[in-house]
Coordinates of C-alpha atoms in Angstrom, one line a residue:
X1303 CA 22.5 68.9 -171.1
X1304 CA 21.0 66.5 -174.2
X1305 CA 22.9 66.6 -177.3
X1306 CA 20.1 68.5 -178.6
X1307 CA 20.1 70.8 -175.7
X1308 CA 23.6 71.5 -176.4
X1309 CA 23.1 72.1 -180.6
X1310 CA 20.4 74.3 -179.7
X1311 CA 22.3 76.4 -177.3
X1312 CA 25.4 76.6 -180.0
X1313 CA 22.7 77.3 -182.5
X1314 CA 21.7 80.1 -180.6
X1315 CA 25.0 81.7 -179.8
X1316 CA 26.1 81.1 -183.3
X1317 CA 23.0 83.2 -184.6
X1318 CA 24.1 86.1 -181.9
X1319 CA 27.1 87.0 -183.0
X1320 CA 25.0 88.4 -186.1
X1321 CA 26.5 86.3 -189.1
X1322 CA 30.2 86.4 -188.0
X1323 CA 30.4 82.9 -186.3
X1324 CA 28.4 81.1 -189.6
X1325 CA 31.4 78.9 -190.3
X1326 CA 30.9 77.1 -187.3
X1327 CA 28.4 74.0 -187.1
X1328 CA 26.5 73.7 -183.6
X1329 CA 26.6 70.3 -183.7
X1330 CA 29.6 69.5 -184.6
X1331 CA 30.6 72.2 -181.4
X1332 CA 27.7 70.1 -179.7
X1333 CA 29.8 67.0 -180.4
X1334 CA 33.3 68.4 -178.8
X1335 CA 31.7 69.8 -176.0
X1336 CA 30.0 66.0 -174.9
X1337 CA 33.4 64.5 -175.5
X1338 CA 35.3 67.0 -173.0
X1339 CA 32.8 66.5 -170.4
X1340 CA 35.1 67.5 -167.6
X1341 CA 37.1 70.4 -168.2
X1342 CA 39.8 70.2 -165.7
X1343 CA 40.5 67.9 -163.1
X1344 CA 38.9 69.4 -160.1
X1345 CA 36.2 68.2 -162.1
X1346 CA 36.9 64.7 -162.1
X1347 CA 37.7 64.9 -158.4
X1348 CA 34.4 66.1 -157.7
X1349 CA 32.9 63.8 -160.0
X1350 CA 34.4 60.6 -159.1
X1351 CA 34.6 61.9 -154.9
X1352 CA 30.9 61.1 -155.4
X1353 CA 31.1 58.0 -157.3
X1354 CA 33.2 56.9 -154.1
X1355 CA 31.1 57.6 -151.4
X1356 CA 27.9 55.8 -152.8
X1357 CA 30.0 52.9 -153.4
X1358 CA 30.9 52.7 -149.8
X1359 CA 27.5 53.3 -148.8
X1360 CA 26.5 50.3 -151.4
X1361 CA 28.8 48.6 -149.5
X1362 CA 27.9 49.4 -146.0
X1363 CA 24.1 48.1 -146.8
X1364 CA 26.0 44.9 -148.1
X1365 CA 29.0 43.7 -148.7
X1366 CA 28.9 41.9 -151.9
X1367 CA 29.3 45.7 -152.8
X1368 CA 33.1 45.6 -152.8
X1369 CA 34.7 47.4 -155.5
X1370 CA 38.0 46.3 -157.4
X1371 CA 40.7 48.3 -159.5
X1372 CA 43.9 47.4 -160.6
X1373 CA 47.6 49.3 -160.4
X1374 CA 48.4 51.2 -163.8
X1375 CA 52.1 53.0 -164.2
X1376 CA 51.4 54.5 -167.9
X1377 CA 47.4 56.4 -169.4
X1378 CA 47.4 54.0 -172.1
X1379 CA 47.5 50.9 -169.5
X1380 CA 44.5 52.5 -167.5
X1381 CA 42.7 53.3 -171.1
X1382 CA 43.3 49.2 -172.3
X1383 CA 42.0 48.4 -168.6
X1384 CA 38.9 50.6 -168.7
X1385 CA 37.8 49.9 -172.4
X1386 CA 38.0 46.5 -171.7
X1387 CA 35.7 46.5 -168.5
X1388 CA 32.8 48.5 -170.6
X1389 CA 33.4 46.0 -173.9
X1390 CA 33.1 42.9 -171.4
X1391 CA 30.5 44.3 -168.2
X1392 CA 29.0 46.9 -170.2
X1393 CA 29.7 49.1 -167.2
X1394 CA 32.5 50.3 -165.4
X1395 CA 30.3 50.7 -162.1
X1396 CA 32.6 49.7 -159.1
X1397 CA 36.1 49.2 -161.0
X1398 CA 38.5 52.3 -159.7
X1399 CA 42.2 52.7 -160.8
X1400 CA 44.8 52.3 -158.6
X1401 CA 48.2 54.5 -158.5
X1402 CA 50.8 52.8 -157.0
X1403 CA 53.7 54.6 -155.9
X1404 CA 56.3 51.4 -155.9
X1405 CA 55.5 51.5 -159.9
X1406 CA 56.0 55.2 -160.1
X1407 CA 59.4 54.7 -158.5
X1408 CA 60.0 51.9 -160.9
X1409 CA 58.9 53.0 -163.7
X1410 CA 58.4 57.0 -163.7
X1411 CA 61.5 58.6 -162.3
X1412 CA 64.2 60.9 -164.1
X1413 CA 66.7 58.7 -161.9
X1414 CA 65.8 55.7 -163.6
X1415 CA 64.2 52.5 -161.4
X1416 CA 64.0 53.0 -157.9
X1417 CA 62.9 50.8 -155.1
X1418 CA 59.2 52.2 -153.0
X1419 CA 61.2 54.4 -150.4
X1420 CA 59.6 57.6 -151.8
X1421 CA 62.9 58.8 -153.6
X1422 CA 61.6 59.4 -156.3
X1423 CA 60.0 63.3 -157.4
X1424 CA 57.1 63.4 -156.1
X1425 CA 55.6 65.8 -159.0
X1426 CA 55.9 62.3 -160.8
X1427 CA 52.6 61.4 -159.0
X1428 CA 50.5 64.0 -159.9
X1429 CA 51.5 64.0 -163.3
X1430 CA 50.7 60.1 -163.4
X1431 CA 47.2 60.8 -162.1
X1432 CA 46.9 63.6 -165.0
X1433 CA 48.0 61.4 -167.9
X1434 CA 45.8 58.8 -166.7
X1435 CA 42.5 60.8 -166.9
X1436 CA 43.8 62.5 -170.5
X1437 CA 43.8 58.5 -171.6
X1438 CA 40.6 58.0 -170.2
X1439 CA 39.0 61.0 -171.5
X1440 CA 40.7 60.4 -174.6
X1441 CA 38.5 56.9 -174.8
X1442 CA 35.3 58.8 -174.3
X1443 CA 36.0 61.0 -177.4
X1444 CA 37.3 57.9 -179.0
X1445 CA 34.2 55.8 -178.5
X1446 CA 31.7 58.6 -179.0
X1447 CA 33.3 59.6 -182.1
X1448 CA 32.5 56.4 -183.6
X1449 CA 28.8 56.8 -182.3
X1450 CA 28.7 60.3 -183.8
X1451 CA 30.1 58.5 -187.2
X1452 CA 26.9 55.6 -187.4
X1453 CA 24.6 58.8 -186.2
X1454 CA 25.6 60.2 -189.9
X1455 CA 25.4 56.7 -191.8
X1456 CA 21.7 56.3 -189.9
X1457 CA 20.6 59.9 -191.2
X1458 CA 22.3 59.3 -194.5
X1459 CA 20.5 55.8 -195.0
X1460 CA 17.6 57.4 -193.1
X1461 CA 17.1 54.9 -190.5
X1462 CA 15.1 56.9 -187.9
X1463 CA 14.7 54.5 -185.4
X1464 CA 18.5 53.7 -185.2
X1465 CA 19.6 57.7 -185.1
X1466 CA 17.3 58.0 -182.6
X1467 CA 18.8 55.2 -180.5
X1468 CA 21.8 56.8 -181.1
X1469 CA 20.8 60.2 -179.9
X1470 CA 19.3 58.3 -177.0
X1471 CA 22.4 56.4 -176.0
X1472 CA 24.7 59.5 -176.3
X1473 CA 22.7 61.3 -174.0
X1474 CA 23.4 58.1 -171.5
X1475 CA 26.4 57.8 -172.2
X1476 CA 28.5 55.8 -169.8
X1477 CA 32.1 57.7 -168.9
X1478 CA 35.5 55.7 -169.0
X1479 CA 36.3 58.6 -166.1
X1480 CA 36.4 56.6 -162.6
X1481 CA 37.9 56.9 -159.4
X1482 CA 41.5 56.6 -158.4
X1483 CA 42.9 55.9 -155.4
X1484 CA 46.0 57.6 -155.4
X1485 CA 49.5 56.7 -153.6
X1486 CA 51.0 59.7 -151.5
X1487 CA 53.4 57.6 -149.6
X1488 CA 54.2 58.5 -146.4
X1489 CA 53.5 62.1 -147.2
X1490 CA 57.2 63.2 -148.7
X1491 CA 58.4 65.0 -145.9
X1492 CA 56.7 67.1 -143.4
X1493 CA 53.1 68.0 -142.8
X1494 CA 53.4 71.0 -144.9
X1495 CA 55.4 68.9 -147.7
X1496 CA 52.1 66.6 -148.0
X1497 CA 49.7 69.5 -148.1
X1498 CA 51.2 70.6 -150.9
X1499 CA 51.6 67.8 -152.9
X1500 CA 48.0 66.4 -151.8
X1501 CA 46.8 69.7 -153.8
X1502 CA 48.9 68.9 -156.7
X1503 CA 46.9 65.3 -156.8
X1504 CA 43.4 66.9 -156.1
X1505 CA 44.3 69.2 -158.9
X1506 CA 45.3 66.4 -161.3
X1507 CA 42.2 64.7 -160.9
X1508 CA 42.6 62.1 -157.0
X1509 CA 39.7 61.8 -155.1
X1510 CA 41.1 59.3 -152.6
X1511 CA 44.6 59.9 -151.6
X1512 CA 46.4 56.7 -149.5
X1513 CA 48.7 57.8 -146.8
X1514 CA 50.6 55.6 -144.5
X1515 CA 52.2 56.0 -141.6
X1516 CA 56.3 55.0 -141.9
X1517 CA 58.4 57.9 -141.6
X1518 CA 58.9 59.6 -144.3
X1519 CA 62.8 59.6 -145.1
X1520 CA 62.6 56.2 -144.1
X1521 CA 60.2 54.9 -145.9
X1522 CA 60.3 51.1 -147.3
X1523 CA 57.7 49.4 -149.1
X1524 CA 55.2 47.7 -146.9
X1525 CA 56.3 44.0 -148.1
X1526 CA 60.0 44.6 -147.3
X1527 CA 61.8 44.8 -143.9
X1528 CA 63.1 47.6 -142.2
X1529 CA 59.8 49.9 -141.7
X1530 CA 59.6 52.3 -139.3
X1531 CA 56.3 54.4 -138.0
X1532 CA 55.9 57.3 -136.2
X1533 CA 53.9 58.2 -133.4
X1534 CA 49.6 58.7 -133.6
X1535 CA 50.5 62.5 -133.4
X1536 CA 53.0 63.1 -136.2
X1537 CA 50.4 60.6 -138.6
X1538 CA 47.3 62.5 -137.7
X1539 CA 49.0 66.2 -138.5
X1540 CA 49.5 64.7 -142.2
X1541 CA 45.8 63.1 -142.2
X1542 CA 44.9 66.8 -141.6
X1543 CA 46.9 67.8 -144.3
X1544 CA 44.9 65.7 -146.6
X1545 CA 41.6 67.2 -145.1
X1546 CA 42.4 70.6 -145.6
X1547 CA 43.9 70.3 -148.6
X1548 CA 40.3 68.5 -150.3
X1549 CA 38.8 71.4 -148.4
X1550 CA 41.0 74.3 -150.0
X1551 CA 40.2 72.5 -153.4
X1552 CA 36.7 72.4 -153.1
X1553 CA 36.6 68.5 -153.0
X1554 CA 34.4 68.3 -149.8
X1555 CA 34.0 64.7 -150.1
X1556 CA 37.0 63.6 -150.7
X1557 CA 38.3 59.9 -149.2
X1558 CA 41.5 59.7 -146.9
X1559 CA 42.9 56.2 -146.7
X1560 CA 44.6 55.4 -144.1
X1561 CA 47.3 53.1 -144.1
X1562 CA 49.6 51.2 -141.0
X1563 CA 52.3 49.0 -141.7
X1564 CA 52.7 48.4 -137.9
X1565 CA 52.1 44.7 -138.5
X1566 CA 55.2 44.4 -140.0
X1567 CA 57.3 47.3 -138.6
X1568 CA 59.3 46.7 -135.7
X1569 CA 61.1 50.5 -135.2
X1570 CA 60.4 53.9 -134.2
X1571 CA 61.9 56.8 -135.2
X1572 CA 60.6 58.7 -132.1
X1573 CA 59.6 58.3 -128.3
X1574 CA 55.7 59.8 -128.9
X1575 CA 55.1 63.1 -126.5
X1576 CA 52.9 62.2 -123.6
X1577 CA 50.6 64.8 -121.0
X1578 CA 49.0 61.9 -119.3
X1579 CA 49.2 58.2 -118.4
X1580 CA 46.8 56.9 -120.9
X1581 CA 46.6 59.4 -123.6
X1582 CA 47.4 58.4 -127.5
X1583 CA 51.0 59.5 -126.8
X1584 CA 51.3 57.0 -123.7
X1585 CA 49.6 54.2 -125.5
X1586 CA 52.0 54.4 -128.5
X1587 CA 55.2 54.2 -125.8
X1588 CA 53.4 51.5 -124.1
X1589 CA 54.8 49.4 -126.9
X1590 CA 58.4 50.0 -126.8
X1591 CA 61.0 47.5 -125.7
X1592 CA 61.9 48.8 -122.6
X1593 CA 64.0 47.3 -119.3
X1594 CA 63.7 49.0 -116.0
X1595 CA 66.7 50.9 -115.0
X1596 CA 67.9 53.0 -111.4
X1597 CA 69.3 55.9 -111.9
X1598 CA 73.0 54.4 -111.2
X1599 CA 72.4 52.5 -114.2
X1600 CA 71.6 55.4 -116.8
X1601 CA 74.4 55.7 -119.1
X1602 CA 76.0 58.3 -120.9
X1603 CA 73.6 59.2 -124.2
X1604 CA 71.2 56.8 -122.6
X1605 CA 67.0 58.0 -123.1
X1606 CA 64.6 57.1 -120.5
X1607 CA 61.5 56.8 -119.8
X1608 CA 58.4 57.1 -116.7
X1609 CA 55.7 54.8 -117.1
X1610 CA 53.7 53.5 -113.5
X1611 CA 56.2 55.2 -111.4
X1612 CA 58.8 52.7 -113.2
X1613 CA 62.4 54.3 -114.6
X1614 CA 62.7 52.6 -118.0
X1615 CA 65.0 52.7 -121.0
X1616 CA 63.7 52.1 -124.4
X1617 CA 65.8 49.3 -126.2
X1618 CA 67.7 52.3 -128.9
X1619 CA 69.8 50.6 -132.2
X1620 CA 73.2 52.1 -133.5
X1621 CA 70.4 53.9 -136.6
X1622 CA 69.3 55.9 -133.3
X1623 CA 66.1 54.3 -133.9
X1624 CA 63.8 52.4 -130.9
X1625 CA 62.8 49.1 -131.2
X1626 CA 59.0 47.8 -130.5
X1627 CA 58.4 45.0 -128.5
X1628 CA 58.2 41.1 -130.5
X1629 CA 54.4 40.8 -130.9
X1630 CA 52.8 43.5 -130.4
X1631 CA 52.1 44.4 -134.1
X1632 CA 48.6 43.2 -134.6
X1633 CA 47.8 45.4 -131.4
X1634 CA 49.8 48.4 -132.5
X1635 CA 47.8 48.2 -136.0
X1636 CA 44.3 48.3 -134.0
X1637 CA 45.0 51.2 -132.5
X1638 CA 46.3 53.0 -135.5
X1639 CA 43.0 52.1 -136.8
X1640 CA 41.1 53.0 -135.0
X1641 CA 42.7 56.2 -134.2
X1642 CA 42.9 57.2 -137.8
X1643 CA 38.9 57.3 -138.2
X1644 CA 38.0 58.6 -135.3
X1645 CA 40.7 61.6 -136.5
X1646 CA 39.1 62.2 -140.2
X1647 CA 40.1 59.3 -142.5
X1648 CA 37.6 57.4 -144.4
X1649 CA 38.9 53.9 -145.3
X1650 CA 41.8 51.9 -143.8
X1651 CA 44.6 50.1 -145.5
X1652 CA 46.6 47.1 -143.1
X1653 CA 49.6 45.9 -144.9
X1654 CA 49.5 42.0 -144.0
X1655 CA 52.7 39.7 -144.7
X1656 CA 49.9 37.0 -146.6
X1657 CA 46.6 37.1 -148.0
X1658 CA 44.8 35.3 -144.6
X1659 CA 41.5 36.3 -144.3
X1660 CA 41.0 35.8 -140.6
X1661 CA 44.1 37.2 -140.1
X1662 CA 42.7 40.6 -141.2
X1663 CA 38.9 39.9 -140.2
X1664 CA 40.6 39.2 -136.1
X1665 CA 42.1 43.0 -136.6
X1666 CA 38.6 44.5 -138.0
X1667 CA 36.7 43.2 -135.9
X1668 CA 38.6 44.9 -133.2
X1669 CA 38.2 47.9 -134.9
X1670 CA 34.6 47.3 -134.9
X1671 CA 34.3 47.0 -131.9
X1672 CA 34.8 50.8 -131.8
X1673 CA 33.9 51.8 -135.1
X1674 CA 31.3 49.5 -136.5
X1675 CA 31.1 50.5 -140.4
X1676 CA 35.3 50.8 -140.3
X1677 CA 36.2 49.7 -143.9
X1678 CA 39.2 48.5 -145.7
X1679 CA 41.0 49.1 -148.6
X1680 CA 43.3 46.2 -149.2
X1681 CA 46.3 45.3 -151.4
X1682 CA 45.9 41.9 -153.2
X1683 CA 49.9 41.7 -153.3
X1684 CA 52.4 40.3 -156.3
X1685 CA 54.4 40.1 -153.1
X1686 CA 52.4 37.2 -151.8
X1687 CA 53.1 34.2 -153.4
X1688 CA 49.4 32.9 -153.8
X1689 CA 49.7 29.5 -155.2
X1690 CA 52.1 28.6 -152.1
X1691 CA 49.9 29.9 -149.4
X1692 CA 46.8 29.0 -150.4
X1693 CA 47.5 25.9 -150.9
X1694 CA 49.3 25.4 -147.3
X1695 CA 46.0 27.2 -145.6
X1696 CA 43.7 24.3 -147.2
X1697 CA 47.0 21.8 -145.9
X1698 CA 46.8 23.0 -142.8
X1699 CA 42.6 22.7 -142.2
X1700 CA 43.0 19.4 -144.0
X1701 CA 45.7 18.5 -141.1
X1702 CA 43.0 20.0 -138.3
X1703 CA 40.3 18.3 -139.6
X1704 CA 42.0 14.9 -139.0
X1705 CA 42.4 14.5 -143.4
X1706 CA 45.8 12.5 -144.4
X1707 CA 48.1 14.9 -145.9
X1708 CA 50.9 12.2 -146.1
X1709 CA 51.3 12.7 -150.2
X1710 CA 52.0 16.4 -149.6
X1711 CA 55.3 18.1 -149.0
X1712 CA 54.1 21.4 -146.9
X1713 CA 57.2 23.4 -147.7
X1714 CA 57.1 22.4 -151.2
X1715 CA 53.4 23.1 -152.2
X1716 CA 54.4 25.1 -155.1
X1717 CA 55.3 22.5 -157.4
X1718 CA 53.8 21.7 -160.3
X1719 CA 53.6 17.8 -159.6
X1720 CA 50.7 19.0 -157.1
X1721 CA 49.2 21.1 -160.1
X1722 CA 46.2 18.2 -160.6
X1723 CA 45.8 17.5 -157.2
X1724 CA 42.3 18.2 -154.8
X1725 CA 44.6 20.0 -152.7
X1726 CA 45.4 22.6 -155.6
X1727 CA 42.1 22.6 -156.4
X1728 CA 40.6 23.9 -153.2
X1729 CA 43.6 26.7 -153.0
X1730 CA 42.5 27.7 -156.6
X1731 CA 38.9 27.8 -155.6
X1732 CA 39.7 29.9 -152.5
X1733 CA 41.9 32.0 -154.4
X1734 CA 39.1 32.5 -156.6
X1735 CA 36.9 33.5 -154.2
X1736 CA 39.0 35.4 -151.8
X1737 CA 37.7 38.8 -152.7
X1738 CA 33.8 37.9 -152.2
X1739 CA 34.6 36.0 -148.9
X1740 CA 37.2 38.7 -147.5
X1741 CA 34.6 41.7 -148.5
X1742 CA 32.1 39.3 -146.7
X1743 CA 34.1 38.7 -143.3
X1744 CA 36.7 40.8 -143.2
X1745 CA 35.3 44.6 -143.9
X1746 CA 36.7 44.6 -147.3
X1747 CA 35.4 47.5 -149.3
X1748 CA 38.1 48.0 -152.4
X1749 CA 40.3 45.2 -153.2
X1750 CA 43.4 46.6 -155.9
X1751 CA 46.9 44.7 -157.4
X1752 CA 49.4 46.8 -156.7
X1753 CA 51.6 45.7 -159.5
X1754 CA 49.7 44.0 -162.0
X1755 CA 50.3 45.8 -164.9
X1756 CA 54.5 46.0 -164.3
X1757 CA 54.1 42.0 -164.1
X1758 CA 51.9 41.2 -167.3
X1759 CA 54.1 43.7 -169.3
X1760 CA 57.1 41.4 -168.4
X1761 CA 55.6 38.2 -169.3
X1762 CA 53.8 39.2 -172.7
X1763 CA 56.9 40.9 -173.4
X1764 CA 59.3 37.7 -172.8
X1765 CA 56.7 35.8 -174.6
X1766 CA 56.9 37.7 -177.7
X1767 CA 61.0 38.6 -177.8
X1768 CA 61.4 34.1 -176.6
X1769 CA 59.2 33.5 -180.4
X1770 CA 60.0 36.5 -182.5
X1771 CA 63.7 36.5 -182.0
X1772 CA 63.5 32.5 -182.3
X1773 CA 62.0 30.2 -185.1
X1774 CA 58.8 31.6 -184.8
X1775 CA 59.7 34.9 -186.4
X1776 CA 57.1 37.5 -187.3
X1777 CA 54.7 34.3 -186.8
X1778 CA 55.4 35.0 -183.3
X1779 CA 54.0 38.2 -183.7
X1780 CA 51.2 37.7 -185.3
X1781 CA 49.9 34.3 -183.8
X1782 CA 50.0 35.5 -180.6
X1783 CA 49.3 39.5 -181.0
X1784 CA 47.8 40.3 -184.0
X1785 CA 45.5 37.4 -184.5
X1786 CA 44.3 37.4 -180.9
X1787 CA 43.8 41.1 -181.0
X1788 CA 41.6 40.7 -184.2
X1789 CA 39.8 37.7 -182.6
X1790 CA 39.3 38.6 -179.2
X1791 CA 38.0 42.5 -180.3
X1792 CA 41.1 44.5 -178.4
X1793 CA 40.5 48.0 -179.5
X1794 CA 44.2 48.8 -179.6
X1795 CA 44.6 46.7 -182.9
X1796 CA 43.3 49.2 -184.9
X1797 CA 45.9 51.2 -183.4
X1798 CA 45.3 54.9 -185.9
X1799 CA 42.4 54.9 -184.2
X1800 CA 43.4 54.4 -180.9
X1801 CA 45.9 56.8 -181.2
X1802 CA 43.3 59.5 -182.4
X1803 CA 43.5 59.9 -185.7
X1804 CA 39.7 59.4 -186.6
X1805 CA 39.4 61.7 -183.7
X1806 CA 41.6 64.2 -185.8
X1807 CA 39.7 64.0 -188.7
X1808 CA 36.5 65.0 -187.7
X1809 CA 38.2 68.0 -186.4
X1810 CA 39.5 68.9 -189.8
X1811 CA 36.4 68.3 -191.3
X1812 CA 34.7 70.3 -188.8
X1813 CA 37.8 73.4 -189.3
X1814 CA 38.0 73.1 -193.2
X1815 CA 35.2 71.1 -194.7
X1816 CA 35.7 69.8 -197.9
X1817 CA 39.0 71.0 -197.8
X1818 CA 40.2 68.9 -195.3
X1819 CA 42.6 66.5 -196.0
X1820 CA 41.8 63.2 -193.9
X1821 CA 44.0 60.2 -193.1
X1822 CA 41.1 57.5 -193.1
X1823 CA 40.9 57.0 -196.7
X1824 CA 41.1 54.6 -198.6
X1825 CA 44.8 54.1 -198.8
X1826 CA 44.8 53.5 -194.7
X1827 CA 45.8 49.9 -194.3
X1828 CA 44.0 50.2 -190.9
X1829 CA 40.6 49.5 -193.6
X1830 CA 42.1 45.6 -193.4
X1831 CA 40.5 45.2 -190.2
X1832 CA 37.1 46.3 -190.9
X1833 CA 36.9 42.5 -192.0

């Protein structure tokens, strides 16, 4: 509906109820009702479920039609994010927001900060995802409340032309709602454990959930040791889960992302059930470390196996876990790919140990091989140190190529004496590129940060406490907040207003009328920034 579509339709329920509904304006009702556009967050999944699947059509037509978000652990750091893309793209058309569980565990648990091994409660996720879209609705109301205020200067002044560009623009408005791809770990306990709390997330607003495949009361995060996966069987009963749980919602397009971490996880919790030689069951066992035994060999507590008529016993550790073979990681990650979308997921996620594009373009095009439009979803990691291994990959092709590489210390690339150097040059330029070239080569669909958000907190917030606590005093402050804030535009600096309270006044205007006592007048020091 047009604003005037919905003043008319106010106008005329007003009028029904026969003079007992006169207090209320129908456009100011017409002006709350376009800045609650979605009512609940079923809404938004729906909404943004559809956003999601065009984009990976976009991309499937061409790859330069990769999509980007970043990680965000608190609403008002996915509000900054989101205002800023529209202030400096004018759209937010292909930037997503990423929920990352290791920053929910950090950041959002009663116990405190936790590492990512999914102790934290896991109604902390859904409640993330629902504070996030409350900030992002609250921008919309935010920004259009402003529009709604230069609608009433253009009438007062009687500027035509601009209240009808106004009107105009309102109608086209441009939501600060987008997608989020939302961490459920690996699931928080059983099949029926992940149902549940993939409804909770659907509910909350998640059209894409991200599900890996580590056991879940052993989980780790995907750039630490000690991961363990389970079999293609017990993964596939969660990615089910998912499914019916975006069914039961009413989502019907919702995105699974499937994630392995089998190219770094060298354990398995279980020896996968088998019927045949061959089947998924089979293939998964076909990777343990195993050494043939005779039956006056088998020990006491000892588990074997029959594979080609061959007595074996799977290599077991003291944890009572079973141990894959060295190398066969990259293999064991194709096949969990590949497994995963022909059994109902949507995108794939493979958690690399470094940001090597041929690395991961080698494993996709395996997949492809299968699966020709298989996509990924992949983590731009904190966890790699970028500087360092960029700048050893263009080493080591300088080195192939027959280039002298004699002024440069390989191991210690990182420092800053190599800072002005052609070699750093090229690593920058490739780190600057990485996400077009990857999406280009490697089946990259959505590139995210994990962690960007916890990072940059840290380092403005050492920035500031290093100059305001030092000689710098409330200079530090304001030379490097307040007067870049002014400068550069950030919305936040007029912080009344970003909190709501302009929001809040037209609300008592709209309740009281005259009568309303506002806080924007002229005794609101937030007026010294209108210069």
């Amino acid at each position: 509906m047009t604003y005037q579509d919905h003043i008319t339709r106010n106008a005329q329920l007003i009028k029904s109820f026969k003079g007992t509904w006169d207090g209320i304006d129908a456009e100011s009702a017409a002006r709350m009702q376009l800045q609650n556009r979605f009512k609940t967050g079923l809404d938004i999944a729906k909404y943004t479920a559809k956003i999601m699947r065009e984009d990976m059509a976009a991309y499937d037509l061409n790859p330069a039609n990769y999509t980007q978000s970043l990680g965000c652990w608190h609403g008002f750091i996915g509000q900054q994010k989101l205002i800023s893309i529209k202030k400096h793209f004018g759209t937010t058309k292909s930037r997503y927001l990423y929920l990352s569980g290791w920053m929910v565990a950090a950041l959002r648990s009663e116990f405190g900060p936790l590492p990512d091994q999914s102790m934290h409660e896991k109604t902390s996720v859904p409640a993330l995802i629902e504070e996030l879209y409350t900030f992002l609705q609250q921008a919309d109301q935010r920004e259009m409340g402003m529009m709604f205020r230069e609608l009433d200067k253009a009438r007062e002044t009687g500027n035509e032309v601009e209240a009808q560009r106004l009107i105009h623009a309102l109608d086209n408005y441009e939501t600060h709602v987008v997608p989020i791809i939302a961490d459920i770990d690996a699931g928080f306990g059983n099949a029926e454990a992940t149902y549940l709390l993939a409804k909770k997330m659907i509910a909350a607003g998640a059209c894409a959930l991200q599900i890996e495949n580590q056991v879940s009361d052993e989980k780790q995060c995907g750039h630490q040791d000690g991961k363990v996966t389970v079999p293609h069987e017990d993964f596939l009963a969660k990615i089910r889960a998912c499914r019916y749980a975006f069914l039961e919602m009413g989502v019907d397009d919702g995105i699974i992302v499937s994630r392995t971490d089998s190219l770094g996880a060298g354990l398995t919790k279980q020896i996968a059930f088998s019927k045949e030689p061959g089947d998924i069951g089979d293939q998964y066992n076909s990777f343990l470390d195993c050494e043939e035994v005779d039956l006056t060999s088998i020990g006491n507590g000892d588990v074997v196996i029959t594979r080609e008529g061959k007595l074996l016993r799977p290599k077991r550790l003291p944890s009572n876990l079973y141990q894959f073979r060295s190398g066969t990681g990259e293999d064991r990650c194709v096949l969990d790919c590949i497994n995963a979308l022909q059994n109902g997921a949507d995108l794939l996620w493979i958690e690399t140990e470094k940001p090597h594009i041929e690395q991961i373009a080698g494993m996709v095009d395996r997949v492809r091989e299968v699966i020709p439009n298989a996509k990924l979803v992949y983590n731009n990691s904190p966890s790699f140190n970028w500087t360092l291994n960029f700048r050893q990959q263009v080493f080591d092709a300088w080195a192939a190529a027959g280039k002298d590489v004699s002024a440069f210390d390989r191991a210690k690339l990182m420092s800053i004496d190599y800072d002005g150097t052609e070699l750093a040059a090229e690593a920058d330029e490739r780190i600057r590129t990485f996400q077009r070239d990857s999406s280009a080569r490697a089946g990259i669909f959505h590139h995210l940060i994990t962690l960007p958000t916890y990072h940059t907190a840290a380092l403005s917030t050492d920035n500031l406490a290093k100059e305001y606590f030092g000689e710098a005093g409330m200079l530090g402050y304001v030379l490097n907040v307040q007067r870049q804030e002014i400068r550069q535009g950030i919305a936040c600096v007029k912080h009344q207003n970003m909190s709501g309270s302009d929001i809040g006044d037209d609300h008592k205007e709209y309740f009281a009328g005259e009568a309303a006592l506002k806080a924007a007048g002229k005794d609101n020091t937030m007026n010294q920034f209108a210069a």
